[in-house]
mmCIF file of N, CA, C and O in Angstrom:
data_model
loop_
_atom_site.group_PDB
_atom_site.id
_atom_site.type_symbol
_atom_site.label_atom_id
_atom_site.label_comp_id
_atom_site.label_asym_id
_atom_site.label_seq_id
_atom_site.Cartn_x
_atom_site.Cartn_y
_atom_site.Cartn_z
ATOM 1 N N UNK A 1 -43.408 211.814 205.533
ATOM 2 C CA UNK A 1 -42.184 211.236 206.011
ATOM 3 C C UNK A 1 -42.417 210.201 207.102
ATOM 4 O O UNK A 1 -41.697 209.231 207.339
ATOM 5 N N UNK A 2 -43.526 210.555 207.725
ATOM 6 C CA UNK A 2 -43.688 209.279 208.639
ATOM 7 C C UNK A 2 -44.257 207.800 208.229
ATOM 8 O O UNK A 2 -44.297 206.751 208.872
ATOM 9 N N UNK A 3 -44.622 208.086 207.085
ATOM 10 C CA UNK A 3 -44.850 206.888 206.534
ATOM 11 C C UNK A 3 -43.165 206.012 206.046
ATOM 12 O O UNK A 3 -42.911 204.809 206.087
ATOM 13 N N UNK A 4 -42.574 206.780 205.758
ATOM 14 C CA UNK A 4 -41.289 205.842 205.899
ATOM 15 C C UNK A 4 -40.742 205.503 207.047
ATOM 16 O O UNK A 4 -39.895 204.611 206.993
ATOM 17 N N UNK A 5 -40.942 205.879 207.876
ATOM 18 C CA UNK A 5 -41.206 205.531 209.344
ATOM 19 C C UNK A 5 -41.788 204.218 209.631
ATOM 20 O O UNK A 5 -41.200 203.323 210.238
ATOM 21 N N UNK A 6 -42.995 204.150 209.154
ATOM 22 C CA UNK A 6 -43.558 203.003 209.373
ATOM 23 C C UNK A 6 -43.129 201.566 208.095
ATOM 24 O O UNK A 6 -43.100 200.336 208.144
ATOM 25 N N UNK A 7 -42.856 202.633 207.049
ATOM 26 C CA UNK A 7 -42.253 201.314 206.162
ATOM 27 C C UNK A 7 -40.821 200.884 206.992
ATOM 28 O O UNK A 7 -40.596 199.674 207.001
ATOM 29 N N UNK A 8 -40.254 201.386 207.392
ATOM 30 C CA UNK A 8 -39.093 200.720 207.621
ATOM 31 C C UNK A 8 -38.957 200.015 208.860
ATOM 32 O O UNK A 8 -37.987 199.265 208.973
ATOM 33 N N UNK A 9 -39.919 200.151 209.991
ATOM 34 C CA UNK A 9 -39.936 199.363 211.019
ATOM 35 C C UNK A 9 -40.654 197.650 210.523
ATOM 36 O O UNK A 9 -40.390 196.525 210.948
ATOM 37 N N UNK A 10 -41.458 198.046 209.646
ATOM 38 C CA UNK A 10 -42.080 196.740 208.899
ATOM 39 C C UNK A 10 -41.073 196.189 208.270
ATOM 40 O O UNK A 10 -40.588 195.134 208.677
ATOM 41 N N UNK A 11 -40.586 196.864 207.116
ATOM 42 C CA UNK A 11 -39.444 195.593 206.387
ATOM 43 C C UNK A 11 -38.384 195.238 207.256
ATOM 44 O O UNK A 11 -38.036 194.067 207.405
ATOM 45 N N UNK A 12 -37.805 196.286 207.893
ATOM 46 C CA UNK A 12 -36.468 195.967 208.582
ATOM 47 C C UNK A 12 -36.402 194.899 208.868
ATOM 48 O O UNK A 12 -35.324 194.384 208.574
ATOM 49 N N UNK A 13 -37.501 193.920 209.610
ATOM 50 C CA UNK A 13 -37.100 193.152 210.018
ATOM 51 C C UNK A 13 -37.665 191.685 209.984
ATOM 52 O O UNK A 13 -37.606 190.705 210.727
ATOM 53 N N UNK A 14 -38.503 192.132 208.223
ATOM 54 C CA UNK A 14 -38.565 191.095 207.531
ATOM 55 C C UNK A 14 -37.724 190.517 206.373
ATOM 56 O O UNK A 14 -37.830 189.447 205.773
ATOM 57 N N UNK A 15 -36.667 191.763 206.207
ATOM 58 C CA UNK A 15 -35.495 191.446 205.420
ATOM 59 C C UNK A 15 -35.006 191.114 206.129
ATOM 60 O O UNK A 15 -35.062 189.887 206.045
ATOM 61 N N UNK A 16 -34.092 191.575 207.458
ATOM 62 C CA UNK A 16 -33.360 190.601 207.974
ATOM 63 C C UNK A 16 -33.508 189.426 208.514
ATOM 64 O O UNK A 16 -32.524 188.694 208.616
ATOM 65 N N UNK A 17 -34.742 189.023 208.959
ATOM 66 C CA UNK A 17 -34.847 187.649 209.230
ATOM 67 C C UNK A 17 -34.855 186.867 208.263
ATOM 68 O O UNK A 17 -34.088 185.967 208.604
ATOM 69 N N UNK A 18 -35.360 186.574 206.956
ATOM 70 C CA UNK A 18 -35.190 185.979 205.567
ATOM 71 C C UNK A 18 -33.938 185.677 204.843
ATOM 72 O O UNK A 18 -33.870 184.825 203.956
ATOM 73 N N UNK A 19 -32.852 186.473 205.288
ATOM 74 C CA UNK A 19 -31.528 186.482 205.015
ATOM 75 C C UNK A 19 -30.598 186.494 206.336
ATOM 76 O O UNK A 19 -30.537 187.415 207.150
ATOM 77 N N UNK A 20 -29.948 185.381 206.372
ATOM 78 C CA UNK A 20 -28.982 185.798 207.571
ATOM 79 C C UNK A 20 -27.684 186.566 207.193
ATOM 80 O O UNK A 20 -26.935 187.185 207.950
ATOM 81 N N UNK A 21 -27.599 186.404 205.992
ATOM 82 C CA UNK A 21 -26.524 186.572 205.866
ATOM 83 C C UNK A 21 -25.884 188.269 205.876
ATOM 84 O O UNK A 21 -24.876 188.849 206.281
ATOM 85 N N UNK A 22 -27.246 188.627 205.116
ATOM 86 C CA UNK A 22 -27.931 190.109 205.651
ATOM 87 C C UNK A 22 -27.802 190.915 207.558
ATOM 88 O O UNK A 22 -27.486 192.010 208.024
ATOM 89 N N UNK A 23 -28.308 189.438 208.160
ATOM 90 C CA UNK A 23 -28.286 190.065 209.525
ATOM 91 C C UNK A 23 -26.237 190.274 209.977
ATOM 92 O O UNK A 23 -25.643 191.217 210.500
ATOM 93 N N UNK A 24 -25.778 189.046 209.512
ATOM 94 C CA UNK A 24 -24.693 188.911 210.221
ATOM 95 C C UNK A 24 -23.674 189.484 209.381
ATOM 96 O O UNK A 24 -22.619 188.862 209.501
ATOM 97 N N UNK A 25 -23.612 190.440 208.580
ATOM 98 C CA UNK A 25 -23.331 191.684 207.686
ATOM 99 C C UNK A 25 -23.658 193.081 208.860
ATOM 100 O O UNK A 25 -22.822 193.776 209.439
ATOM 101 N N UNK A 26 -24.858 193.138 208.914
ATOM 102 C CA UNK A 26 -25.563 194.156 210.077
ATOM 103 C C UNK A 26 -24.700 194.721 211.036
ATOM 104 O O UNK A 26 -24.178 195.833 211.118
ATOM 105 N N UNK A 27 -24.652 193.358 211.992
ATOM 106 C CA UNK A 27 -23.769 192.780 213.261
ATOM 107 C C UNK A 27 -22.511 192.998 213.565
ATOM 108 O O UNK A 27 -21.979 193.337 214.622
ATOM 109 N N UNK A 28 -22.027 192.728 212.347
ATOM 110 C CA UNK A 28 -20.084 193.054 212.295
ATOM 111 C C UNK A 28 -20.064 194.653 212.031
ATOM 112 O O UNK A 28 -19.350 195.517 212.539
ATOM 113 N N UNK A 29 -21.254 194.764 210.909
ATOM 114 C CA UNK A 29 -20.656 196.091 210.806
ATOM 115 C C UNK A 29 -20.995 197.270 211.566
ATOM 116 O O UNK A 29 -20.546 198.414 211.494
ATOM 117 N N UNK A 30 -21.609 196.917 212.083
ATOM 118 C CA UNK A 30 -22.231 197.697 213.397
ATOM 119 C C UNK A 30 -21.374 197.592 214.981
ATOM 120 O O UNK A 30 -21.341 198.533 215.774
ATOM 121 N N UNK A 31 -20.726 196.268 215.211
ATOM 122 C CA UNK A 31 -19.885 196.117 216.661
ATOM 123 C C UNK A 31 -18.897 197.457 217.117
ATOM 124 O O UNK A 31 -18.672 198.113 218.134
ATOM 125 N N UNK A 32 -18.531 197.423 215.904
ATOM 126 C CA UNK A 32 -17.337 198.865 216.100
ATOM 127 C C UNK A 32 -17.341 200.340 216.095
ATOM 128 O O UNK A 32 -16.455 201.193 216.166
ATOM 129 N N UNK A 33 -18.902 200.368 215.966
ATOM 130 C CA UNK A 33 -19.766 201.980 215.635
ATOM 131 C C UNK A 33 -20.342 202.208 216.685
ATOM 132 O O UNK A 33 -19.917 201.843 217.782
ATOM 133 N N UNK A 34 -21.691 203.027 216.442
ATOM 134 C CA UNK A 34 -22.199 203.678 217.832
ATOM 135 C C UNK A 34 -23.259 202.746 218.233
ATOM 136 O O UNK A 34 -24.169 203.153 218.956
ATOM 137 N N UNK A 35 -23.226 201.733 217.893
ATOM 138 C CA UNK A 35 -24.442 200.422 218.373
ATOM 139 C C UNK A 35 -23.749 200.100 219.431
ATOM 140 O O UNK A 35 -24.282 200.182 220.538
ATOM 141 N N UNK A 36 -22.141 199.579 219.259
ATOM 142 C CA UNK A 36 -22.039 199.141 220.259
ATOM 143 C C UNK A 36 -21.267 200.163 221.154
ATOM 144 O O UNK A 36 -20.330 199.662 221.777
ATOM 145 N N UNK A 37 -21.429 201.181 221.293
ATOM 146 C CA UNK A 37 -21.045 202.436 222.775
ATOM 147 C C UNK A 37 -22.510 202.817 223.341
ATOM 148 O O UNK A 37 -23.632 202.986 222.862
ATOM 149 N N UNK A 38 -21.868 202.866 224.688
ATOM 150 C CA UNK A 38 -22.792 203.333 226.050
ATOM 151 C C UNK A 38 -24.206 204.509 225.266
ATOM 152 O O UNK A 38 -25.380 204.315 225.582
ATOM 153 N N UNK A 39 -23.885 205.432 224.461
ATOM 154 C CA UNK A 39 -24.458 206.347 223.817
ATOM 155 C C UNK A 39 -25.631 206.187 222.844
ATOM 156 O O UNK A 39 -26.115 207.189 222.316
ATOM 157 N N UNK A 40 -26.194 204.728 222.540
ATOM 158 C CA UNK A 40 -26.654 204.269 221.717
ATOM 159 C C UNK A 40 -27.934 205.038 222.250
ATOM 160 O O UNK A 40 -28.354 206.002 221.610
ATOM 161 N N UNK A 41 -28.561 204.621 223.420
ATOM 162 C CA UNK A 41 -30.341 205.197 223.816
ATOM 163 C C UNK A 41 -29.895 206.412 223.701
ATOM 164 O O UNK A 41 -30.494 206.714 222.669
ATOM 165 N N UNK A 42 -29.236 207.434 224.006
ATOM 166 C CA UNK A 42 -29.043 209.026 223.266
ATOM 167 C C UNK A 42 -28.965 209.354 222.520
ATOM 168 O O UNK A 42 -29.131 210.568 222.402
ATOM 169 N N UNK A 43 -28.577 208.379 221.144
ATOM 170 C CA UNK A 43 -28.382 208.415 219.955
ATOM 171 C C UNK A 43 -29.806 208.184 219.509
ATOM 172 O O UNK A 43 -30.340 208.954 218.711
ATOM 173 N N UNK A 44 -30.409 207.168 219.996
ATOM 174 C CA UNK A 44 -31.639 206.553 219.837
ATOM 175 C C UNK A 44 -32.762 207.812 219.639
ATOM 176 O O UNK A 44 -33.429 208.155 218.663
ATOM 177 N N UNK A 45 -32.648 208.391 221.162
ATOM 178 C CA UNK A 45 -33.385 209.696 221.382
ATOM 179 C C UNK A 45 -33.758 210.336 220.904
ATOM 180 O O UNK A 45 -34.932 210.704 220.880
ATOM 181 N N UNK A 46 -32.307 210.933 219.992
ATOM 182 C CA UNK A 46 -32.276 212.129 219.221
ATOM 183 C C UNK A 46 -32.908 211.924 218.025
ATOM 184 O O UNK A 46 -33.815 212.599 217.540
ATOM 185 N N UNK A 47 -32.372 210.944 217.578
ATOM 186 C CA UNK A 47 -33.185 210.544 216.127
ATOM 187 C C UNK A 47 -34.566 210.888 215.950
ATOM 188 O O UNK A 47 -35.148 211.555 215.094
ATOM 189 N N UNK A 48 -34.989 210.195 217.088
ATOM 190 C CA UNK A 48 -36.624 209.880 217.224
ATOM 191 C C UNK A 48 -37.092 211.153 217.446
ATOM 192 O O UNK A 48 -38.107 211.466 216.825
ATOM 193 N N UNK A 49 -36.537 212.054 218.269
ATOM 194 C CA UNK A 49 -36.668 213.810 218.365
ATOM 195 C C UNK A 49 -36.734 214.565 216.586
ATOM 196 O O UNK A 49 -37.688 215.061 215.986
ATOM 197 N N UNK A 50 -35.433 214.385 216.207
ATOM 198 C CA UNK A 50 -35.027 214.806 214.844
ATOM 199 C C UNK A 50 -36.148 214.782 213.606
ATOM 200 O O UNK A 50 -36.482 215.718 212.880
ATOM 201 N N UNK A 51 -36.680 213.219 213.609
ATOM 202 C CA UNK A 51 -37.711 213.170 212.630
ATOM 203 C C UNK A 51 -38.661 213.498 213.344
ATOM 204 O O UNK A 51 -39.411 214.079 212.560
ATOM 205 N N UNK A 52 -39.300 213.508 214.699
ATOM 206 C CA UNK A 52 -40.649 213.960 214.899
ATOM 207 C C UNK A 52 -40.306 215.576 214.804
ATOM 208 O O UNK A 52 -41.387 216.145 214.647
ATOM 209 N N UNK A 53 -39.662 216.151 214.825
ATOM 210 C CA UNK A 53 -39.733 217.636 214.801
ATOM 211 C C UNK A 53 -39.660 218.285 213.227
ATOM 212 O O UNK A 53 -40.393 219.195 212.839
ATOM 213 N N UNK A 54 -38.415 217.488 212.255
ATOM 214 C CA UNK A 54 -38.207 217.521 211.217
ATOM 215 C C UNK A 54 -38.744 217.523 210.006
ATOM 216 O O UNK A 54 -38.616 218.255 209.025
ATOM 217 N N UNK A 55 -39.620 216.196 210.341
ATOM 218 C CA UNK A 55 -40.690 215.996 209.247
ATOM 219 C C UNK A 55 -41.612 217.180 208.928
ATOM 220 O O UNK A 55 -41.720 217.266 207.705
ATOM 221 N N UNK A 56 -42.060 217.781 209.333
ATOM 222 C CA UNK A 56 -43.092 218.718 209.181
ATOM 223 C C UNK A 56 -42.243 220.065 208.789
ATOM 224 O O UNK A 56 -42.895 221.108 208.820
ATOM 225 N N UNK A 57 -41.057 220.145 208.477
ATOM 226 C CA UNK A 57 -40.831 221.641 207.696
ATOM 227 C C UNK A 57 -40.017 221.164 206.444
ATOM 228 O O UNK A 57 -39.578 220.016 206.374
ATOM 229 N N UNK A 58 -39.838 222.090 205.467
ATOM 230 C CA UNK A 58 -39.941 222.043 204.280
ATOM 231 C C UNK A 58 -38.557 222.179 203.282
ATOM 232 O O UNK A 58 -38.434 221.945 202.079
ATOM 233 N N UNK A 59 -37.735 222.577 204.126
ATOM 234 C CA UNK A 59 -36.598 223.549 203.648
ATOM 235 C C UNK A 59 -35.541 222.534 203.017
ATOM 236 O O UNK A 59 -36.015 221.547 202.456
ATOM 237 N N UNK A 60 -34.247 222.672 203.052
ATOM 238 C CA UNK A 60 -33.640 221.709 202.373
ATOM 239 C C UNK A 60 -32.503 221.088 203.781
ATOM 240 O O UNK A 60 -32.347 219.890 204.013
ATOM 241 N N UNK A 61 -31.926 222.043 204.450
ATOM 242 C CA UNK A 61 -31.870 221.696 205.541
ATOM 243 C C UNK A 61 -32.492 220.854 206.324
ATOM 244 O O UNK A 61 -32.162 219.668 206.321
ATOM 245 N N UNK A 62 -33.336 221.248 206.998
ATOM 246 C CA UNK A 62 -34.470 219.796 207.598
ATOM 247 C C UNK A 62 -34.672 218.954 206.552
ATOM 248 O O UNK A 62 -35.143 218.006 207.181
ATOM 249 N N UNK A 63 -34.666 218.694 205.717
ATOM 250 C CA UNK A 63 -34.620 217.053 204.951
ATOM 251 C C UNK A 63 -33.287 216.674 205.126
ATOM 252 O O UNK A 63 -32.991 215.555 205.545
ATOM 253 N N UNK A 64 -32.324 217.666 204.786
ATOM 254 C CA UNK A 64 -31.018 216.614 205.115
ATOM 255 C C UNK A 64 -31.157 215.950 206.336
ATOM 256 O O UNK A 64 -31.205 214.725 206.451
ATOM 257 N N UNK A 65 -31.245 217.085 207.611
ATOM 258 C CA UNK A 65 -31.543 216.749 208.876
ATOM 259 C C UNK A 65 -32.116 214.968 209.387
ATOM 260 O O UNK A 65 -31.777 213.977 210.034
ATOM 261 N N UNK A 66 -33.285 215.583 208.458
ATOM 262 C CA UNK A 66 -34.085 214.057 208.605
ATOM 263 C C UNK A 66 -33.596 213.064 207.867
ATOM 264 O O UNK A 66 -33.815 211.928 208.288
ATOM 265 N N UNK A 67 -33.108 213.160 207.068
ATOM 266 C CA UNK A 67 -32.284 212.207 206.255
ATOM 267 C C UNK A 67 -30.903 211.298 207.416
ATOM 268 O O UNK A 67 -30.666 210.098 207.546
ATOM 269 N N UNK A 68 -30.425 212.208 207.901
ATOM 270 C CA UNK A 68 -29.387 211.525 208.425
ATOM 271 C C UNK A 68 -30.301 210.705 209.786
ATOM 272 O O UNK A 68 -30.297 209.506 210.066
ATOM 273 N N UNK A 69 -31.064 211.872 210.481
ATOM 274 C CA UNK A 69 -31.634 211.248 211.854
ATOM 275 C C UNK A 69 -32.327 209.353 211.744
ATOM 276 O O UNK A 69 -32.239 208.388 212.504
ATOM 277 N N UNK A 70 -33.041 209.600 210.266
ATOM 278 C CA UNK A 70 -33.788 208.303 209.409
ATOM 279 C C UNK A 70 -32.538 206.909 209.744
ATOM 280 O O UNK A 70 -32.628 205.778 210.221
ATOM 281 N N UNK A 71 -31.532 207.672 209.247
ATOM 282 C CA UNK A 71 -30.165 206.813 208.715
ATOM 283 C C UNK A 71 -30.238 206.533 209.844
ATOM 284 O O UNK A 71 -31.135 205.708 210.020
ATOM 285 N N UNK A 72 -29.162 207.120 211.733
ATOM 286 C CA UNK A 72 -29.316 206.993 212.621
ATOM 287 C C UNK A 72 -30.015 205.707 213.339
ATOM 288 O O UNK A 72 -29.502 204.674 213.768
ATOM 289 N N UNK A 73 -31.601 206.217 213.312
ATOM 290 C CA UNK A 73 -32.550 205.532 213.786
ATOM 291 C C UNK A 73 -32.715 203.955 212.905
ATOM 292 O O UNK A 73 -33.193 203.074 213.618
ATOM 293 N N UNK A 74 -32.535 203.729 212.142
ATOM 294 C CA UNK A 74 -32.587 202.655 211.223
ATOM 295 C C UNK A 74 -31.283 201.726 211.416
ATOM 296 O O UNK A 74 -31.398 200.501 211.377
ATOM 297 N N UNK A 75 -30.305 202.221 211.580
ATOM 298 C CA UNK A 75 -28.688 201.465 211.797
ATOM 299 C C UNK A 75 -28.926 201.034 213.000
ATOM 300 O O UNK A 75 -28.629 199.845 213.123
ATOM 301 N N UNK A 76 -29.385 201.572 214.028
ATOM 302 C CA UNK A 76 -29.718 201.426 215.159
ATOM 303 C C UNK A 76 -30.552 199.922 215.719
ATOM 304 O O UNK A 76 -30.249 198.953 216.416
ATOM 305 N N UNK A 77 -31.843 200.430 214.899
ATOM 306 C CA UNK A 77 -32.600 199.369 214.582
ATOM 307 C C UNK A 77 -32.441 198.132 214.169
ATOM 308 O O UNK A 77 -32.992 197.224 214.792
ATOM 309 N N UNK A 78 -31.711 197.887 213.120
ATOM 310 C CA UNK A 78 -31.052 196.790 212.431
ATOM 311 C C UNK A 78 -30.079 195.946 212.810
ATOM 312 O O UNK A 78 -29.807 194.805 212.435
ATOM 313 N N UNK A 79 -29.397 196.942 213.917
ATOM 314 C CA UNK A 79 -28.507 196.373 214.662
ATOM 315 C C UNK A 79 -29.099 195.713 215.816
ATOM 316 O O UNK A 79 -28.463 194.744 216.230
ATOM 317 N N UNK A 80 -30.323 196.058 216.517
ATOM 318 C CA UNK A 80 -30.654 195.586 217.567
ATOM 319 C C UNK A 80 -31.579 194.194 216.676
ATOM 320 O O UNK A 80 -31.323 193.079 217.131
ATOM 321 N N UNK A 81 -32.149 194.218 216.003
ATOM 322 C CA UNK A 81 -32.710 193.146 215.344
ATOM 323 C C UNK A 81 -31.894 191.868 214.686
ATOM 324 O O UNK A 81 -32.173 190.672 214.771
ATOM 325 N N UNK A 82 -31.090 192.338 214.186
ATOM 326 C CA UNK A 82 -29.870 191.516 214.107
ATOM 327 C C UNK A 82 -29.242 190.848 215.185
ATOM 328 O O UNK A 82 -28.718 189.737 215.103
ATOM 329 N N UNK A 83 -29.300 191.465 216.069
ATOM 330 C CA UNK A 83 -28.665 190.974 217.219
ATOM 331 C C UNK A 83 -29.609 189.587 217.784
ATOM 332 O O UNK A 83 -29.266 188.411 217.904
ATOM 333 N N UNK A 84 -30.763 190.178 218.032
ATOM 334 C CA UNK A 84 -31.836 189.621 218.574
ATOM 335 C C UNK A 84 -32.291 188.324 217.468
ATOM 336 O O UNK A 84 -32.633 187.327 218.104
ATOM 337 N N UNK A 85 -32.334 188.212 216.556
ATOM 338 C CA UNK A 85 -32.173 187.401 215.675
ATOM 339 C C UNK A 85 -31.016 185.837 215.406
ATOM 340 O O UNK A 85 -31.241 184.753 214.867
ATOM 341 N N UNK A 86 -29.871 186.369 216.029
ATOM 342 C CA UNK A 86 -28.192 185.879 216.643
ATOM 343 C C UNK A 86 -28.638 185.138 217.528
ATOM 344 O O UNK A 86 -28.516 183.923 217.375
ATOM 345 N N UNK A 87 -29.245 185.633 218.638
ATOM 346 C CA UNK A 87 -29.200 185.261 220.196
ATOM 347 C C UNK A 87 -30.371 183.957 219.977
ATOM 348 O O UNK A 87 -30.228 182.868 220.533
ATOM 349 N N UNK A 88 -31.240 184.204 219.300
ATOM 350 C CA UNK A 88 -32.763 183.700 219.274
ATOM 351 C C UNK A 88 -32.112 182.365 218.954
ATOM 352 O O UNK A 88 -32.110 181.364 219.670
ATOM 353 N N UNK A 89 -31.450 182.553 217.518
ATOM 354 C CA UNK A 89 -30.959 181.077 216.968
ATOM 355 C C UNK A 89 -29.879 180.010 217.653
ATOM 356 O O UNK A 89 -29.759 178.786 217.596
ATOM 357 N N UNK A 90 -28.907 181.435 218.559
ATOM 358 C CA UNK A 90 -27.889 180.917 219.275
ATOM 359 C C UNK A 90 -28.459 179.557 220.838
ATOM 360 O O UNK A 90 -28.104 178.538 221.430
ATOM 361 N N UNK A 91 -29.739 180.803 220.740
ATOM 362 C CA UNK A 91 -30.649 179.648 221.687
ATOM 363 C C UNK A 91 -31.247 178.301 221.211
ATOM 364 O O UNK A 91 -31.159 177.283 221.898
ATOM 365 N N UNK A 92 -31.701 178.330 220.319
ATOM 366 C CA UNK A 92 -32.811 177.963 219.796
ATOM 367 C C UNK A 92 -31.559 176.084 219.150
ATOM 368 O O UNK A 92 -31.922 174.922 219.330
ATOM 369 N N UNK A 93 -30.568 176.420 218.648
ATOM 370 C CA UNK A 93 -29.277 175.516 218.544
ATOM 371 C C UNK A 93 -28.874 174.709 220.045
ATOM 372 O O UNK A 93 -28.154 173.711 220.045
ATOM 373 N N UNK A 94 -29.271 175.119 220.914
ATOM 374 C CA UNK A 94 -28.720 174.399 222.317
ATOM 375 C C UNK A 94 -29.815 173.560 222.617
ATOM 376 O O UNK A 94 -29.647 172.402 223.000
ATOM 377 N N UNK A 95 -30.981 174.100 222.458
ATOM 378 C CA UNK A 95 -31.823 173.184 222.418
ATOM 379 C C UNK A 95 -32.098 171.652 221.728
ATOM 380 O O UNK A 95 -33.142 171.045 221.968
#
């Protein structure tokens, strides 16, 4: 399971940079969720808790578990890359 871990920090954010249209999909749909509340690094936390503890048991429970924490940590992600992606170009245009 940690190898999807590592696949998804790799593509994440070679799909979204290749497509904007992808990122600024991300962005909107993320403003009104838990990306954008105070709670996000706790949210962040847990995730990252969830699959490092998760991954390693077997049951059907802990995969859901990790399934959602994955989801979590990844929306999260995408949203901050997206963002950062926005700002970069928003700069990068004034110039």
């Amino acid at each position: 399971m940690i190898d999807v871990l590592f696949v998804g920090l790799l593509v994440i954010p070679v799909a979204l940079y290749s497509s904007a249209n992808l990122a600024n999909r991300v962005v909107t749909y993320c403003e009104k969720s838990i990306v954008k509340s105070k709670k996000q690094l706790l949210t962040l936390l847990v995730s990252v808790y969830l699959i490092c503890e998760l991954s390693s048991k077997e049951n059907w429970a802990a995969q859901a578990g990790l399934l959602v924490a994955f989801f979590l940590f990844f929306m999260i992600y995408a949203a901050a890359i997206s963002q950062l992606i926005q700002r970069a170009g928003a700069e990068n245009k004034s110039l």
